[in-house]
PDB file of C-alpha atoms in Angstrom:
ATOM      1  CA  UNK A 698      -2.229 -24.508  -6.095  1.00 71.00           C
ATOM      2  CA  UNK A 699      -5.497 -22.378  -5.559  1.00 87.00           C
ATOM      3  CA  UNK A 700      -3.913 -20.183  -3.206  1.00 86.00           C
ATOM      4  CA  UNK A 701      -0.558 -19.455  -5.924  1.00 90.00           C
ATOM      5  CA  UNK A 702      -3.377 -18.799  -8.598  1.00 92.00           C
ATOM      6  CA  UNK A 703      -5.181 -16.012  -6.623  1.00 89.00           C
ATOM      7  CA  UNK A 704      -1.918 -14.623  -5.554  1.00 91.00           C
ATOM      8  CA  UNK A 705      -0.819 -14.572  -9.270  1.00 93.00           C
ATOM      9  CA  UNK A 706      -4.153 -13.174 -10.421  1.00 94.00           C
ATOM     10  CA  UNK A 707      -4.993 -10.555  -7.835  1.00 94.00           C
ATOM     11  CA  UNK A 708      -0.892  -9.646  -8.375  1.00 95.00           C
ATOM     12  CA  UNK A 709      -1.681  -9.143 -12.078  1.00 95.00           C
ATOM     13  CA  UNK A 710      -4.601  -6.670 -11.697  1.00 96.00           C
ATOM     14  CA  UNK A 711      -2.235  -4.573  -9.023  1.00 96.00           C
ATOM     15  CA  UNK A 712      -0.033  -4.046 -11.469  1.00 96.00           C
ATOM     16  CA  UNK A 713      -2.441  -3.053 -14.130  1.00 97.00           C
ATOM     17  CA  UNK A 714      -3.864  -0.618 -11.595  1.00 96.00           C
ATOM     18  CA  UNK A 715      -0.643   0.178 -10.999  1.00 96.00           C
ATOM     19  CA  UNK A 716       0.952   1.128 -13.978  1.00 96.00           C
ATOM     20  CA  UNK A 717      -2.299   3.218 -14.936  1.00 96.00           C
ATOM     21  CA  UNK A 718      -2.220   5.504 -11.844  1.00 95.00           C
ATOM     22  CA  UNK A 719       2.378   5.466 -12.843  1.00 95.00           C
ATOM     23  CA  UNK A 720       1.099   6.932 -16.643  1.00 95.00           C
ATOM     24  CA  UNK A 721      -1.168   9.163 -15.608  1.00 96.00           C
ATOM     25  CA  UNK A 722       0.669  10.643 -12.752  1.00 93.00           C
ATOM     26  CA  UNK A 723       3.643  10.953 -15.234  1.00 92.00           C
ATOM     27  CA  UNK A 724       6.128   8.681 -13.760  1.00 92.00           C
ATOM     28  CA  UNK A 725       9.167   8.748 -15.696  1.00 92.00           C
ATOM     29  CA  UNK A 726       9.119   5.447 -18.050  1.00 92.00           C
ATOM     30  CA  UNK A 727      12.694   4.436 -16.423  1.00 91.00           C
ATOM     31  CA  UNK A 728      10.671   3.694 -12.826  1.00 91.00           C
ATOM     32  CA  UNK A 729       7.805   1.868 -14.511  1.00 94.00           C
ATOM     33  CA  UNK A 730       9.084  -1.343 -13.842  1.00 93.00           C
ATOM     34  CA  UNK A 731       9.868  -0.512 -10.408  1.00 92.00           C
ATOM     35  CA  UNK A 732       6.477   0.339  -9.990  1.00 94.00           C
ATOM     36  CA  UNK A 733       5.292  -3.210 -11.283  1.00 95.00           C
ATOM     37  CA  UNK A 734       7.551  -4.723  -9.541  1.00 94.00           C
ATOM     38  CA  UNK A 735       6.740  -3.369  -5.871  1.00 95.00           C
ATOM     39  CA  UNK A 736       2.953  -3.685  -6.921  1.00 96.00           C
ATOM     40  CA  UNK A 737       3.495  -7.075  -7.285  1.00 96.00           C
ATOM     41  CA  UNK A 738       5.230  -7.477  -4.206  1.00 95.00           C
ATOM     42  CA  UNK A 739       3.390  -5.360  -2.353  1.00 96.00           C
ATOM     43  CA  UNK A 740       0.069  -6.760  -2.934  1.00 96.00           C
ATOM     44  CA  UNK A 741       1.001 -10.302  -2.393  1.00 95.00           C
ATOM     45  CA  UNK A 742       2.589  -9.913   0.370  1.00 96.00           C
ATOM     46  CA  UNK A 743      -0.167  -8.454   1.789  1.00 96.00           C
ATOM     47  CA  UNK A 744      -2.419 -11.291   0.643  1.00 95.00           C
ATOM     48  CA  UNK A 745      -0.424 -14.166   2.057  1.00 94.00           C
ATOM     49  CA  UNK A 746      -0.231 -12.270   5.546  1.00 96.00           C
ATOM     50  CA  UNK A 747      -4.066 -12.481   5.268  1.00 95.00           C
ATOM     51  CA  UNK A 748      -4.466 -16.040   3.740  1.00 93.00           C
ATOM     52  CA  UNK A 749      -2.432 -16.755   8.006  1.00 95.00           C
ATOM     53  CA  UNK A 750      -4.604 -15.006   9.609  1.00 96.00           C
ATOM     54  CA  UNK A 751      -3.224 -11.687  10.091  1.00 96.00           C
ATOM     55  CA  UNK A 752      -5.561  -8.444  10.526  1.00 96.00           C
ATOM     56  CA  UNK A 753      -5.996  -6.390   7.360  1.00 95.00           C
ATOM     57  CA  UNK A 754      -4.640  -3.128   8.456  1.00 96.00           C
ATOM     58  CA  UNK A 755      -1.956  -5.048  10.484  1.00 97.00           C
ATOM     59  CA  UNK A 756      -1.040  -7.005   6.425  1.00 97.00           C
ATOM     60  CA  UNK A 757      -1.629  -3.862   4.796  1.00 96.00           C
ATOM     61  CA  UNK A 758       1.456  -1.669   7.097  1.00 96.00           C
ATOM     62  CA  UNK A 759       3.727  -4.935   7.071  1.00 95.00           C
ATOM     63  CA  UNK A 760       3.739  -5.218   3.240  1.00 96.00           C
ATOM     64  CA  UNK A 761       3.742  -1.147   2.842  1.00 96.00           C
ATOM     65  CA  UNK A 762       6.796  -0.760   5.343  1.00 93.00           C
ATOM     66  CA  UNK A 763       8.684  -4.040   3.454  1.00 93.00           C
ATOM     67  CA  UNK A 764       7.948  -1.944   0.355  1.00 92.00           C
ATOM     68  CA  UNK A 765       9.544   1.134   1.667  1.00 90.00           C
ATOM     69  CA  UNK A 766      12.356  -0.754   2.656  1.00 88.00           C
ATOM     70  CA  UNK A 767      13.242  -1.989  -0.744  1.00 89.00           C
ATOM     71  CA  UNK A 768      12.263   1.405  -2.264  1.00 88.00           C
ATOM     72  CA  UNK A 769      14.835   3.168  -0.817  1.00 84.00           C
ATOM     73  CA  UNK A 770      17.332   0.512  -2.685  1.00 83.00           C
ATOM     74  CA  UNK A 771      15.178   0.491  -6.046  1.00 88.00           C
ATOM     75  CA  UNK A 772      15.171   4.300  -5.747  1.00 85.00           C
ATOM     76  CA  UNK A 773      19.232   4.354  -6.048  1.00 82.00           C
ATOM     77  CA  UNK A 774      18.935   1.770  -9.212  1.00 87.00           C
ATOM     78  CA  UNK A 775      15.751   3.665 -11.153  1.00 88.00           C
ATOM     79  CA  UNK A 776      17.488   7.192  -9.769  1.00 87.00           C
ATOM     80  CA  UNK A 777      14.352   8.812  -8.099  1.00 87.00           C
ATOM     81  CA  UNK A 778      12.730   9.250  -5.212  1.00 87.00           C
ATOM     82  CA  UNK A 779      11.005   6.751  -3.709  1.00 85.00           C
ATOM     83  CA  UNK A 780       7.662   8.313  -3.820  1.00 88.00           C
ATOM     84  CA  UNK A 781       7.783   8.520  -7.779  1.00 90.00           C
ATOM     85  CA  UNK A 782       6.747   4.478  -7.657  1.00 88.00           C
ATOM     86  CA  UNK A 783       5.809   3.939  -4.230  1.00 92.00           C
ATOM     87  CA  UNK A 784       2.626   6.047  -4.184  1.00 93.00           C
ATOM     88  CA  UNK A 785       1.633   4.291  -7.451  1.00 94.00           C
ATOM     89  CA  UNK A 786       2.216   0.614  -6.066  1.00 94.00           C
ATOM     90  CA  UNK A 787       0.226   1.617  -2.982  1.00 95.00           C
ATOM     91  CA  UNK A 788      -2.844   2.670  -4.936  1.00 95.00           C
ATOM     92  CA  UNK A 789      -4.372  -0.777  -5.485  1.00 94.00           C
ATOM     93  CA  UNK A 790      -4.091  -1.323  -1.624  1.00 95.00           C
ATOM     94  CA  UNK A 791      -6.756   1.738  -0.838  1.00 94.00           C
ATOM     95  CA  UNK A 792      -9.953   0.262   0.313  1.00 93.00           C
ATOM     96  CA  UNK A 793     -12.551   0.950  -2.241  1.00 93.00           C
ATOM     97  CA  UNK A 794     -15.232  -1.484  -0.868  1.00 95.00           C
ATOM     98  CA  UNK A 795     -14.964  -0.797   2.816  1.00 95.00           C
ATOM     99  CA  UNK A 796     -14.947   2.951   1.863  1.00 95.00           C
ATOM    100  CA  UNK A 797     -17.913   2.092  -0.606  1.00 97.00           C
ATOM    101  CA  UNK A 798     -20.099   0.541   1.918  1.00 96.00           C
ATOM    102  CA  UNK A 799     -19.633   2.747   4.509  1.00 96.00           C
ATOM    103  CA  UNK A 800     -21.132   5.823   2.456  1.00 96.00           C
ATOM    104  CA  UNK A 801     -23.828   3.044   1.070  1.00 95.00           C
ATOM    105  CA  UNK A 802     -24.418   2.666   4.888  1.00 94.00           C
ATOM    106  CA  UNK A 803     -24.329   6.229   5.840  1.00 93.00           C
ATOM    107  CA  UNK A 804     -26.601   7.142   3.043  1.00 93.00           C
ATOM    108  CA  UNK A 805     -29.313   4.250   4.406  1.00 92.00           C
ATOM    109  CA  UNK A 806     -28.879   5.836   7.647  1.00 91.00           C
ATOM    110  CA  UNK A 807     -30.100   9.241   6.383  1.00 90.00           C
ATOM    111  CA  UNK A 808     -33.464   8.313   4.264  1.00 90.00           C
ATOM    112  CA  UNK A 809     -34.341   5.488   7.129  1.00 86.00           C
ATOM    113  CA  UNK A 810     -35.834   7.280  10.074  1.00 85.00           C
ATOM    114  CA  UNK A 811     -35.028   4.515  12.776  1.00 85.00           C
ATOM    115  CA  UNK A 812     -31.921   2.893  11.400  1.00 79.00           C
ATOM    116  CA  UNK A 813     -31.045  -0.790  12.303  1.00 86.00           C
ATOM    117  CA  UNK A 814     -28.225  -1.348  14.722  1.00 87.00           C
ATOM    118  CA  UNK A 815     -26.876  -3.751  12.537  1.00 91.00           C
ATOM    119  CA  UNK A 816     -26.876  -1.086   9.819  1.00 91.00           C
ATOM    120  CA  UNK A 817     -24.891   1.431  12.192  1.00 92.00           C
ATOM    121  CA  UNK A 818     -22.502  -1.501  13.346  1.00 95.00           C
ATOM    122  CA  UNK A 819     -21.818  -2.257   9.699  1.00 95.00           C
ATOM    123  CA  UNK A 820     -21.482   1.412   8.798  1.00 95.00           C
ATOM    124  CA  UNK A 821     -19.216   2.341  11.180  1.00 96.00           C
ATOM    125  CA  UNK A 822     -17.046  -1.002  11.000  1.00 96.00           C
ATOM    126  CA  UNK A 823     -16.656  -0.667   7.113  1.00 96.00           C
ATOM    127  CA  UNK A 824     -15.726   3.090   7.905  1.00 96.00           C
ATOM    128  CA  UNK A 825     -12.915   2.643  10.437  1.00 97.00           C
ATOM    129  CA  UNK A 826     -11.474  -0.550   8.279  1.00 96.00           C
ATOM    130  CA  UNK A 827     -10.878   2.132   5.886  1.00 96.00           C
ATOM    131  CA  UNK A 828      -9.707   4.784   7.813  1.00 97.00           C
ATOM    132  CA  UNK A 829      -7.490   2.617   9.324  1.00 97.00           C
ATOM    133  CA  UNK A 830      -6.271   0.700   6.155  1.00 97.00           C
ATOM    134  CA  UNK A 831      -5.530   4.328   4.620  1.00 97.00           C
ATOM    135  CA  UNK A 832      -3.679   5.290   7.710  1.00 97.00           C
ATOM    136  CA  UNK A 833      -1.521   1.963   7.434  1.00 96.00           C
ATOM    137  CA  UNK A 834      -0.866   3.269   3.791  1.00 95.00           C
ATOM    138  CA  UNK A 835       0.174   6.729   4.921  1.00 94.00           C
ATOM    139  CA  UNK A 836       2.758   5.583   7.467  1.00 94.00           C
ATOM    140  CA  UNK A 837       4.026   2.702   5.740  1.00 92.00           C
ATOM    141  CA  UNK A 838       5.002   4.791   2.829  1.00 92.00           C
ATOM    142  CA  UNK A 839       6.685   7.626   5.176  1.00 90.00           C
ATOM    143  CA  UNK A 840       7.515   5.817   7.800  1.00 88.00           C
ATOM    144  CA  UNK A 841      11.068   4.120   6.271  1.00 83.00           C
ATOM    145  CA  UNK A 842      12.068   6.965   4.408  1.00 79.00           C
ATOM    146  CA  UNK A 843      11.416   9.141   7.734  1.00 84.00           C
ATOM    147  CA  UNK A 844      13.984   6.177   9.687  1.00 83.00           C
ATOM    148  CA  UNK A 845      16.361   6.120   7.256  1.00 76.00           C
ATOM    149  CA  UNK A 846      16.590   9.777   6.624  1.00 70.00           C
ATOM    150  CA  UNK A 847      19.576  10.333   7.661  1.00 63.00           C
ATOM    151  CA  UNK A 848      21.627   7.233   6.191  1.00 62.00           C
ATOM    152  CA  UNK A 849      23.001   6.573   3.169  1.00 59.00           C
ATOM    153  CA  UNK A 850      21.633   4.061   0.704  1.00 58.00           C
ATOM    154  CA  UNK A 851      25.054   2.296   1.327  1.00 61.00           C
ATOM    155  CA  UNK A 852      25.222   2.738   5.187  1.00 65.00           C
ATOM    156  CA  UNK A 853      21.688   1.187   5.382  1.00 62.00           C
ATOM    157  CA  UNK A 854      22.680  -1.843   3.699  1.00 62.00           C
ATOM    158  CA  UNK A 855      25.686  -2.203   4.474  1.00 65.00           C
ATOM    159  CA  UNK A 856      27.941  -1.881   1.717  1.00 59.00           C
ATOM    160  CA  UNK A 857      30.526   0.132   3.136  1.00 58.00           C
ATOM    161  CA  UNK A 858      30.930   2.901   5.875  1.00 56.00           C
ATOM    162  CA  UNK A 859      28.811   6.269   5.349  1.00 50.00           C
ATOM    163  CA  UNK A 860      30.265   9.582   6.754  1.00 53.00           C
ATOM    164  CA  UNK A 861      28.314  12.528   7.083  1.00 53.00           C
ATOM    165  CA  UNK A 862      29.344  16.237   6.406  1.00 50.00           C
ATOM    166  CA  UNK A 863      26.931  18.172   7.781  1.00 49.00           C
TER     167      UNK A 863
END
């Protein structure tokens, strides 16, 4: 019960994050919900791949790939690219503490004039969790939409036969 309360809490503040970053980067109000919804989705997916144990960047590409997935069949419902919600949902995802502590770090580094080696470790651990989380973000946004390219919505779900005139 603990565990379907976080999920439910930390889903509701992605989506309020969410929706603000949707408003102010003008996304049409017809994809709004589609932004809430793959917010939602996004986000807990990505915290019940960590709750078993799996790696944060590895959690963060599995539930940003699953989210480009279902995108590409939201985008044909809300009629708009995927990008116009997906970058939005993705937001709450960037790393704002690992990022935070890493300049915190690199800032110590600078005024102390021996640094401790548990201060560099930290540093440069907090830094490459977020340069790696970010670059999880990147390529789980693009990377469906650069697969599927080439298919119809319809093809890739198989609805019925796609034929390309090219």
């Amino acid at each position: 019960m603990d565990m379907l309360l976080l999920v439910v809490n930390k889903c509701s503040w992605a989506i309020v994050a969410a929706l603000g970053f949707a408003v102010m980067f003008s996304v049409p109000k017809r994809a709004l919900w589609a932004v809430a919804l793959l917010s939602a989705l996004l986000y807990g997916l990505r915290i019940v791949a960590l709750y078993y144990g799996v790696e944060l960047v590895v959690a963060t590409f599995i539930a940003v790939c699953f989210g480009g997935l279902i995108s590409i069949r939201i985008a044909h419902w809300v009629n708009s690219p995927t990008m116009v919600f997906m970058v939005p949902a993705v937001i709450p995802m960037v790393p704002g503490i690992s990022a935070y502590r890493a300049m915190m770090g690199l800032m110590q580094i600078t005024r102390s004039p021996e640094p401790a080696p548990e201060l560099l470790y930290q540093t440069v651990s907090n830094g490459l969790t977020a340069l790696f989380v970010i670059l999880a973000l990147a390529v789980g946004v693009s990377l469906p939409a650069l697969i599927l390219r080439n298919r119809s919505i319809r093809e890739v779900f198989g609805w019925t036969k796609s034929y390309h005139y090219r």
